[in-house]
């Protein structure tokens, strides 16, 4: 599993693309990524522990972790006596306290947060700021760079790189925001290269929900899971998919635009130009429009938390809207489950303020809309309130470029 050997087969005139095998260097990086993920999942582990988990020899594990020790990413702890009577005391491996930090940026309409993150997932420093949603691209770049410089200035060690998580359609290979409906001035902006030039660090840019999924796998409800969907629901909807032990990513960063899958061909026109996208019936904007139509209190500022409170207080219209909202959220979950069956759905954004009342309703609605399969019922869980999962995931982008973080 950790040190596969593959023998190429002779080419056959099948018309299919030939199988691409890993180079020894890439296989080594993947195995190093698996070691890092195992430590994130399980805590400090000795070489013997890692060897047992992987089903390989200690010598193999030694060859995998040695470069990580030499680079200063990992360090050996104090010897643990008594684990193996008569044997050499085990020394647990863990992230070095002075390991190179990771810089992270989470960019959303009107707001940016930057952080310096340790290799074990601790936020060491953070800085945030606001900007006008209609601000010119240059102003947004300045805001990102200013916040990055603020957190980088406090570190004695040079950061490994910068990860940027942003909404919209991105081309991760070139670091470009292809299109962003909510921040149109950024469409076509090569944000990655522009920031890299200003801070003199490698920059890795990716879709916000995909970075969110990395954060969930690294330190959230997805820790230890082999498959799950991480879905952001707020002013927009997007999904990051972790399937069979790896982050799913289409060519050049494509995929994840679950909010623009059609759930009603006769539905409202979406800002993308299609009719009946999931976003037209499950975002915060939809919630506010429906609240206004029903003349609920504070309709223009309606949030999931306010709606849940009104529903719990006995407001009949709020109860009806709460039920419809749960049904609409379940529609997208069901579509993903029918096609890819990730099983676990981790929801983030404004939706989590609905608490257990909403979580339970979405889960029941989703299960009722699916054919019965005893081993495949979807499970819904919420991220924590005010979490920094996406920010941690952006830091994880840096690690995943050097050491692919897979299950």
Tab-separated table of C-alpha atoms in Angstrom:
chain	number	residue	atom	x	y	z
A	1	UNK	CA	0.000	0.000	0.000
A	2	UNK	CA	2.775	2.443	0.889
A	3	UNK	CA	5.500	1.254	-1.446
A	4	UNK	CA	3.752	-0.216	-4.492
A	5	UNK	CA	5.712	-1.693	-7.330
A	6	UNK	CA	4.123	-1.716	-10.755
A	7	UNK	CA	5.357	-3.456	-13.846
A	8	UNK	CA	4.423	-1.755	-17.134
A	9	UNK	CA	2.561	-3.942	-19.600
A	10	UNK	CA	3.405	-3.959	-23.293
A	11	UNK	CA	1.425	-1.404	-25.258
A	12	UNK	CA	-1.763	-2.763	-26.756
A	13	UNK	CA	-3.476	-1.159	-29.774
A	14	UNK	CA	-6.662	-0.453	-27.817
A	15	UNK	CA	-6.933	3.261	-28.547
A	16	UNK	CA	-6.948	3.999	-24.821
A	17	UNK	CA	-4.517	6.321	-23.113
A	18	UNK	CA	-1.524	4.401	-21.699
A	19	UNK	CA	-1.339	3.889	-17.947
A	20	UNK	CA	0.783	6.566	-16.326
A	21	UNK	CA	3.002	5.202	-13.551
A	22	UNK	CA	4.434	7.175	-10.667
A	23	UNK	CA	8.089	8.035	-10.728
A	24	UNK	CA	10.099	6.993	-7.676
A	25	UNK	CA	10.241	10.637	-6.601
A	26	UNK	CA	6.471	11.099	-6.845
A	27	UNK	CA	5.803	7.800	-5.056
A	28	UNK	CA	8.107	8.975	-2.276
A	29	UNK	CA	6.206	12.251	-1.965
A	30	UNK	CA	2.874	10.422	-1.844
A	31	UNK	CA	4.152	8.131	0.911
A	32	UNK	CA	5.467	11.128	2.838
A	33	UNK	CA	2.021	12.679	2.487
A	34	UNK	CA	0.482	9.536	3.934
A	35	UNK	CA	2.803	9.709	6.920
A	36	UNK	CA	1.855	13.350	7.524
A	37	UNK	CA	-1.856	12.529	7.233
A	38	UNK	CA	-1.478	9.591	9.639
A	39	UNK	CA	0.129	11.910	12.188
A	40	UNK	CA	-2.655	14.468	11.733
A	41	UNK	CA	-5.242	11.706	12.172
A	42	UNK	CA	-3.726	9.782	15.060
A	43	UNK	CA	-1.200	12.001	16.825
A	44	UNK	CA	2.498	11.217	17.499
A	45	UNK	CA	3.540	7.798	16.200
A	46	UNK	CA	6.794	5.865	16.278
A	47	UNK	CA	8.359	4.291	13.203
A	48	UNK	CA	7.153	0.922	14.479
A	49	UNK	CA	3.597	2.264	14.816
A	50	UNK	CA	3.689	3.618	11.265
A	51	UNK	CA	5.127	0.349	9.951
A	52	UNK	CA	2.297	-1.633	11.576
A	53	UNK	CA	-0.328	0.736	10.173
A	54	UNK	CA	1.099	0.517	6.673
A	55	UNK	CA	1.995	-3.163	6.721
A	56	UNK	CA	5.604	-2.486	5.720
A	57	UNK	CA	8.992	-2.813	7.390
A	58	UNK	CA	10.518	-0.263	9.738
A	59	UNK	CA	13.304	0.170	7.201
A	60	UNK	CA	10.765	1.254	4.575
A	61	UNK	CA	9.202	3.713	6.999
A	62	UNK	CA	12.655	4.963	7.896
A	63	UNK	CA	13.409	5.786	4.273
A	64	UNK	CA	10.089	7.648	3.982
A	65	UNK	CA	10.410	9.786	7.115
A	66	UNK	CA	14.134	10.576	6.925
A	67	UNK	CA	13.707	13.371	4.319
A	68	UNK	CA	10.939	14.883	6.476
A	69	UNK	CA	13.293	14.915	9.462
A	70	UNK	CA	16.101	16.414	7.395
A	71	UNK	CA	13.825	19.187	6.109
A	72	UNK	CA	12.852	20.061	9.662
A	73	UNK	CA	9.174	19.234	9.153
A	74	UNK	CA	9.183	16.374	11.668
A	75	UNK	CA	11.120	15.818	14.877
A	76	UNK	CA	11.692	12.854	17.171
A	77	UNK	CA	10.252	12.954	20.669
A	78	UNK	CA	11.749	11.580	23.863
A	79	UNK	CA	12.306	7.787	23.947
A	80	UNK	CA	9.327	5.792	25.210
A	81	UNK	CA	10.574	2.925	27.351
A	82	UNK	CA	8.651	-0.201	28.148
A	83	UNK	CA	6.697	-0.532	24.893
A	84	UNK	CA	8.951	-3.308	23.617
A	85	UNK	CA	10.739	-5.077	26.510
A	86	UNK	CA	14.404	-5.549	25.743
A	87	UNK	CA	14.141	-3.605	22.509
A	88	UNK	CA	15.277	-0.168	21.487
A	89	UNK	CA	13.034	2.537	23.022
A	90	UNK	CA	10.596	3.969	20.483
A	91	UNK	CA	10.838	7.664	19.648
A	92	UNK	CA	7.503	9.134	18.544
A	93	UNK	CA	7.518	11.330	15.467
A	94	UNK	CA	5.627	14.623	15.481
A	95	UNK	CA	5.712	17.957	13.730
A	96	UNK	CA	8.776	19.953	14.708
A	97	UNK	CA	7.907	23.017	16.821
A	98	UNK	CA	10.199	25.121	14.632
A	99	UNK	CA	9.124	23.566	11.322
A	100	UNK	CA	8.585	25.963	8.414
A	101	UNK	CA	5.114	27.515	8.740
A	102	UNK	CA	2.424	27.629	6.062
A	103	UNK	CA	0.749	30.850	4.949
A	104	UNK	CA	-2.963	30.791	4.132
A	105	UNK	CA	-5.521	33.186	2.653
A	106	UNK	CA	-9.321	32.899	2.574
A	107	UNK	CA	-10.816	35.396	0.126
A	108	UNK	CA	-14.578	35.980	-0.022
A	109	UNK	CA	-16.666	38.884	-1.350
A	110	UNK	CA	-15.700	41.976	0.626
A	111	UNK	CA	-13.434	40.250	3.130
A	112	UNK	CA	-10.022	38.564	3.330
A	113	UNK	CA	-8.292	36.710	6.146
A	114	UNK	CA	-4.661	35.624	6.155
A	115	UNK	CA	-2.962	33.348	8.659
A	116	UNK	CA	0.308	31.711	9.493
A	117	UNK	CA	-0.306	28.044	10.288
A	118	UNK	CA	1.988	25.460	11.855
A	119	UNK	CA	2.460	22.093	10.181
A	120	UNK	CA	0.320	20.474	12.879
A	121	UNK	CA	-2.596	22.789	12.103
A	122	UNK	CA	-2.293	25.511	14.760
A	123	UNK	CA	-2.987	29.098	13.732
A	124	UNK	CA	0.051	31.092	14.848
A	125	UNK	CA	-1.017	34.524	13.608
A	126	UNK	CA	-3.962	35.978	11.713
A	127	UNK	CA	-4.957	39.261	10.091
A	128	UNK	CA	-8.153	40.199	8.289
A	129	UNK	CA	-9.608	43.145	6.426
A	130	UNK	CA	-12.560	44.328	4.386
A	131	UNK	CA	-12.849	45.809	0.909
A	132	UNK	CA	-15.683	46.889	-1.362
A	133	UNK	CA	-17.095	43.991	-3.385
A	134	UNK	CA	-16.887	46.235	-6.450
A	135	UNK	CA	-13.303	47.326	-5.702
A	136	UNK	CA	-10.805	47.149	-8.593
A	137	UNK	CA	-8.710	43.990	-8.785
A	138	UNK	CA	-5.555	45.916	-7.849
A	139	UNK	CA	-7.171	47.023	-4.580
A	140	UNK	CA	-8.081	43.437	-3.697
A	141	UNK	CA	-4.554	42.228	-4.494
A	142	UNK	CA	-3.145	44.972	-2.255
A	143	UNK	CA	-5.491	43.896	0.544
A	144	UNK	CA	-4.409	40.252	0.236
A	145	UNK	CA	-0.701	41.141	0.176
A	146	UNK	CA	-1.010	43.549	3.121
A	147	UNK	CA	-2.652	40.874	5.294
A	148	UNK	CA	-0.107	38.279	4.226
A	149	UNK	CA	2.811	40.556	5.031
A	150	UNK	CA	1.276	41.239	8.441
A	151	UNK	CA	1.339	37.546	9.409
A	152	UNK	CA	4.630	36.723	7.671
A	153	UNK	CA	6.423	39.528	9.506
A	154	UNK	CA	6.012	37.762	12.830
A	155	UNK	CA	7.757	34.552	11.755
A	156	UNK	CA	11.482	33.976	12.100
A	157	UNK	CA	11.272	31.018	9.714
A	158	UNK	CA	10.534	31.369	6.009
A	159	UNK	CA	7.110	29.971	5.107
A	160	UNK	CA	6.925	26.936	2.821
A	161	UNK	CA	4.440	28.770	0.622
A	162	UNK	CA	1.019	30.386	0.442
A	163	UNK	CA	-2.342	28.713	-0.145
A	164	UNK	CA	-5.252	30.861	-1.338
A	165	UNK	CA	-8.866	29.684	-1.189
A	166	UNK	CA	-11.305	31.724	-3.274
A	167	UNK	CA	-14.846	31.312	-4.584
A	168	UNK	CA	-15.797	31.240	-8.253
A	169	UNK	CA	-14.289	29.285	-11.124
A	170	UNK	CA	-10.540	28.909	-10.803
A	171	UNK	CA	-7.734	27.473	-12.890
A	172	UNK	CA	-5.460	26.094	-10.222
A	173	UNK	CA	-2.546	25.256	-12.515
A	174	UNK	CA	-2.075	28.909	-13.493
A	175	UNK	CA	-3.401	30.426	-10.259
A	176	UNK	CA	-6.092	32.359	-12.130
A	177	UNK	CA	-9.631	33.292	-11.092
A	178	UNK	CA	-11.450	32.518	-14.342
A	179	UNK	CA	-14.836	33.902	-13.274
A	180	UNK	CA	-16.379	35.131	-10.043
A	181	UNK	CA	-20.026	36.208	-10.150
A	182	UNK	CA	-19.907	37.720	-6.663
A	183	UNK	CA	-16.657	39.643	-7.290
A	184	UNK	CA	-16.789	40.349	-11.045
A	185	UNK	CA	-13.743	42.644	-10.977
A	186	UNK	CA	-11.607	39.590	-10.183
A	187	UNK	CA	-12.682	37.572	-13.238
A	188	UNK	CA	-9.615	36.737	-15.313
A	189	UNK	CA	-7.220	37.828	-12.548
A	190	UNK	CA	-3.959	35.798	-12.238
A	191	UNK	CA	-4.072	36.209	-8.467
A	192	UNK	CA	-1.576	33.453	-7.689
A	193	UNK	CA	1.320	34.839	-9.773
A	194	UNK	CA	0.591	38.429	-8.690
A	195	UNK	CA	0.724	37.551	-4.990
A	196	UNK	CA	3.739	35.267	-5.459
A	197	UNK	CA	5.725	38.090	-7.041
A	198	UNK	CA	4.903	40.465	-4.181
A	199	UNK	CA	5.624	38.126	-1.243
A	200	UNK	CA	8.416	36.088	-2.885
A	201	UNK	CA	6.856	32.733	-2.043
A	202	UNK	CA	5.232	29.971	-4.106
A	203	UNK	CA	1.457	30.450	-4.171
A	204	UNK	CA	-1.141	27.718	-4.676
A	205	UNK	CA	-4.677	28.905	-5.503
A	206	UNK	CA	-7.747	26.693	-5.434
A	207	UNK	CA	-11.501	26.671	-5.087
A	208	UNK	CA	-12.798	27.656	-1.641
A	209	UNK	CA	-14.886	24.463	-1.079
A	210	UNK	CA	-11.984	22.250	-2.211
A	211	UNK	CA	-9.674	23.894	0.300
A	212	UNK	CA	-12.487	23.533	2.841
A	213	UNK	CA	-12.515	19.777	2.167
A	214	UNK	CA	-8.759	19.612	2.782
A	215	UNK	CA	-9.342	21.409	6.085
A	216	UNK	CA	-12.094	18.947	6.998
A	217	UNK	CA	-9.816	15.994	6.200
A	218	UNK	CA	-6.854	17.524	7.989
A	219	UNK	CA	-8.463	18.634	11.226
A	220	UNK	CA	-12.269	18.504	10.978
A	221	UNK	CA	-15.127	15.983	10.783
A	222	UNK	CA	-13.479	14.352	7.751
A	223	UNK	CA	-10.421	13.267	9.733
A	224	UNK	CA	-9.828	9.562	9.140
A	225	UNK	CA	-12.598	9.314	6.512
A	226	UNK	CA	-11.971	7.847	3.068
A	227	UNK	CA	-14.865	9.614	1.315
A	228	UNK	CA	-16.994	12.670	2.092
A	229	UNK	CA	-18.437	15.826	0.555
A	230	UNK	CA	-17.677	19.214	2.109
A	231	UNK	CA	-20.379	21.703	1.077
A	232	UNK	CA	-20.431	25.451	1.646
A	233	UNK	CA	-23.915	27.000	1.777
A	234	UNK	CA	-24.307	30.742	2.209
A	235	UNK	CA	-24.370	33.466	-0.437
A	236	UNK	CA	-23.378	30.707	-2.892
A	237	UNK	CA	-23.055	26.910	-2.882
A	238	UNK	CA	-19.982	24.855	-3.710
A	239	UNK	CA	-18.588	21.428	-2.862
A	240	UNK	CA	-15.206	19.892	-2.267
A	241	UNK	CA	-15.101	16.131	-2.721
A	242	UNK	CA	-12.786	13.696	-0.956
A	243	UNK	CA	-13.303	10.334	-2.653
A	244	UNK	CA	-11.537	7.032	-2.042
A	245	UNK	CA	-8.731	8.661	-0.114
A	246	UNK	CA	-8.008	11.646	-2.352
A	247	UNK	CA	-9.283	15.123	-3.120
A	248	UNK	CA	-11.200	15.074	-6.399
A	249	UNK	CA	-10.130	17.748	-8.854
A	250	UNK	CA	-10.915	18.023	-12.547
A	251	UNK	CA	-8.494	19.314	-15.191
A	252	UNK	CA	-6.930	22.653	-14.187
A	253	UNK	CA	-9.065	22.792	-11.041
A	254	UNK	CA	-12.473	22.183	-12.626
A	255	UNK	CA	-15.360	20.733	-10.633
A	256	UNK	CA	-17.082	21.551	-7.382
A	257	UNK	CA	-19.788	23.834	-8.843
A	258	UNK	CA	-22.602	21.783	-7.316
A	259	UNK	CA	-24.615	24.975	-6.789
A	260	UNK	CA	-25.104	25.215	-10.544
A	261	UNK	CA	-26.541	21.751	-11.048
A	262	UNK	CA	-30.166	22.064	-12.165
A	263	UNK	CA	-32.855	20.913	-9.742
A	264	UNK	CA	-35.864	22.562	-11.457
A	265	UNK	CA	-35.872	23.091	-15.242
A	266	UNK	CA	-38.771	25.554	-14.876
A	267	UNK	CA	-37.236	27.338	-11.914
A	268	UNK	CA	-35.861	30.816	-11.419
A	269	UNK	CA	-33.093	32.198	-13.569
A	270	UNK	CA	-29.752	31.898	-11.808
A	271	UNK	CA	-27.040	34.562	-11.971
A	272	UNK	CA	-25.058	32.092	-14.104
A	273	UNK	CA	-27.780	32.293	-16.798
A	274	UNK	CA	-29.283	28.824	-16.299
A	275	UNK	CA	-32.732	28.106	-14.924
A	276	UNK	CA	-33.367	26.236	-11.712
A	277	UNK	CA	-29.849	25.847	-10.305
A	278	UNK	CA	-29.613	24.514	-6.754
A	279	UNK	CA	-28.385	27.994	-5.748
A	280	UNK	CA	-31.760	29.489	-6.736
A	281	UNK	CA	-33.561	27.571	-3.961
A	282	UNK	CA	-31.008	27.022	-1.200
A	283	UNK	CA	-28.836	30.115	-0.671
A	284	UNK	CA	-29.209	32.900	1.879
A	285	UNK	CA	-30.608	35.199	-0.854
A	286	UNK	CA	-33.427	32.731	-1.547
A	287	UNK	CA	-34.139	32.513	2.164
A	288	UNK	CA	-34.467	36.299	2.412
A	289	UNK	CA	-36.691	36.544	-0.653
A	290	UNK	CA	-39.034	33.901	0.725
A	291	UNK	CA	-39.002	35.492	4.179
A	292	UNK	CA	-40.002	38.825	2.613
A	293	UNK	CA	-42.786	37.165	0.618
A	294	UNK	CA	-44.111	35.626	3.840
A	295	UNK	CA	-43.656	38.971	5.662
A	296	UNK	CA	-41.524	37.451	8.378
A	297	UNK	CA	-39.804	39.798	10.852
A	298	UNK	CA	-36.349	41.071	9.760
A	299	UNK	CA	-36.823	39.415	6.356
A	300	UNK	CA	-34.098	41.435	4.592
A	301	UNK	CA	-31.549	40.342	7.202
A	302	UNK	CA	-32.859	36.777	7.512
A	303	UNK	CA	-30.337	34.102	8.425
A	304	UNK	CA	-30.685	30.435	9.206
A	305	UNK	CA	-30.277	31.256	12.903
A	306	UNK	CA	-33.124	33.797	12.853
A	307	UNK	CA	-35.377	31.430	10.918
A	308	UNK	CA	-34.667	28.576	13.329
A	309	UNK	CA	-35.541	30.856	16.245
A	310	UNK	CA	-38.821	31.996	14.694
A	311	UNK	CA	-39.737	28.411	13.872
A	312	UNK	CA	-38.974	27.231	17.407
A	313	UNK	CA	-41.059	30.115	18.796
A	314	UNK	CA	-44.113	28.819	16.935
A	315	UNK	CA	-44.343	31.169	13.934
A	316	UNK	CA	-46.331	29.083	11.435
A	317	UNK	CA	-44.892	30.731	8.318
A	318	UNK	CA	-41.359	30.374	9.668
A	319	UNK	CA	-41.991	26.690	10.374
A	320	UNK	CA	-43.205	26.153	6.812
A	321	UNK	CA	-40.170	27.965	5.362
A	322	UNK	CA	-37.820	26.037	7.651
A	323	UNK	CA	-39.236	22.746	6.354
A	324	UNK	CA	-38.962	23.883	2.717
A	325	UNK	CA	-35.397	25.017	3.264
A	326	UNK	CA	-34.462	21.594	4.674
A	327	UNK	CA	-36.133	19.931	1.684
A	328	UNK	CA	-34.268	22.154	-0.774
A	329	UNK	CA	-30.932	21.521	0.908
A	330	UNK	CA	-31.595	17.787	0.787
A	331	UNK	CA	-32.149	17.907	-2.998
A	332	UNK	CA	-28.497	18.715	-3.679
A	333	UNK	CA	-27.299	16.183	-1.137
A	334	UNK	CA	-29.407	13.486	-2.790
A	335	UNK	CA	-28.012	14.273	-6.245
A	336	UNK	CA	-24.436	13.947	-4.990
A	337	UNK	CA	-25.228	10.759	-3.097
A	338	UNK	CA	-26.927	9.178	-6.114
A	339	UNK	CA	-23.959	9.903	-8.394
A	340	UNK	CA	-20.879	9.567	-6.169
A	341	UNK	CA	-22.133	8.155	-2.838
A	342	UNK	CA	-19.673	9.968	-0.563
A	343	UNK	CA	-21.858	8.943	2.384
A	344	UNK	CA	-20.762	11.720	4.732
A	345	UNK	CA	-21.803	15.320	4.018
A	346	UNK	CA	-20.136	18.099	6.012
A	347	UNK	CA	-22.058	21.364	5.687
A	348	UNK	CA	-20.481	24.774	6.316
A	349	UNK	CA	-21.584	28.393	6.074
A	350	UNK	CA	-24.730	30.162	7.229
A	351	UNK	CA	-26.635	26.875	7.207
A	352	UNK	CA	-24.910	25.553	10.340
A	353	UNK	CA	-26.652	28.160	12.506
A	354	UNK	CA	-29.827	26.105	12.034
A	355	UNK	CA	-28.415	23.676	14.591
A	356	UNK	CA	-29.637	20.164	15.224
A	357	UNK	CA	-33.193	21.085	14.199
A	358	UNK	CA	-32.040	21.787	10.640
A	359	UNK	CA	-29.339	19.114	10.482
A	360	UNK	CA	-31.780	16.391	11.461
A	361	UNK	CA	-34.409	17.592	8.988
A	362	UNK	CA	-31.936	17.682	6.087
A	363	UNK	CA	-30.698	14.191	6.922
A	364	UNK	CA	-34.223	12.754	7.179
A	365	UNK	CA	-35.322	14.485	3.959
A	366	UNK	CA	-32.265	13.188	2.097
A	367	UNK	CA	-32.775	9.638	3.308
A	368	UNK	CA	-36.473	9.717	2.403
A	369	UNK	CA	-35.655	10.759	-1.176
A	370	UNK	CA	-33.173	7.920	-1.750
A	371	UNK	CA	-33.906	4.261	-2.511
A	372	UNK	CA	-33.308	2.095	0.567
A	373	UNK	CA	-29.775	0.750	0.848
A	374	UNK	CA	-28.842	-0.424	4.315
A	375	UNK	CA	-25.161	0.473	3.990
A	376	UNK	CA	-25.488	3.708	2.050
A	377	UNK	CA	-27.648	6.099	4.046
A	378	UNK	CA	-26.192	9.610	3.908
A	379	UNK	CA	-24.996	11.176	7.132
A	380	UNK	CA	-25.179	14.947	7.600
A	381	UNK	CA	-22.894	16.802	9.971
A	382	UNK	CA	-22.206	20.508	10.427
A	383	UNK	CA	-18.904	22.306	10.710
A	384	UNK	CA	-18.391	24.305	13.882
A	385	UNK	CA	-19.588	27.887	14.184
A	386	UNK	CA	-16.948	30.497	13.305
A	387	UNK	CA	-14.556	27.751	12.277
A	388	UNK	CA	-11.455	28.320	10.193
A	389	UNK	CA	-11.669	25.096	8.231
A	390	UNK	CA	-11.151	26.810	4.879
A	391	UNK	CA	-8.179	28.779	6.198
A	392	UNK	CA	-6.587	25.569	7.489
A	393	UNK	CA	-7.384	23.931	4.162
A	394	UNK	CA	-5.637	26.763	2.328
A	395	UNK	CA	-2.559	26.016	4.434
A	396	UNK	CA	-3.061	22.369	3.535
A	397	UNK	CA	-2.828	23.338	-0.146
A	398	UNK	CA	0.820	24.173	0.471
A	399	UNK	CA	1.524	20.820	2.120
A	400	UNK	CA	-0.460	18.916	-0.489
A	401	UNK	CA	1.643	20.379	-3.296
A	402	UNK	CA	4.820	19.099	-1.659
A	403	UNK	CA	3.415	15.939	-0.082
A	404	UNK	CA	0.040	14.787	-1.497
A	405	UNK	CA	-2.264	14.385	1.511
A	406	UNK	CA	-4.227	11.238	0.797
A	407	UNK	CA	-5.940	8.689	2.986
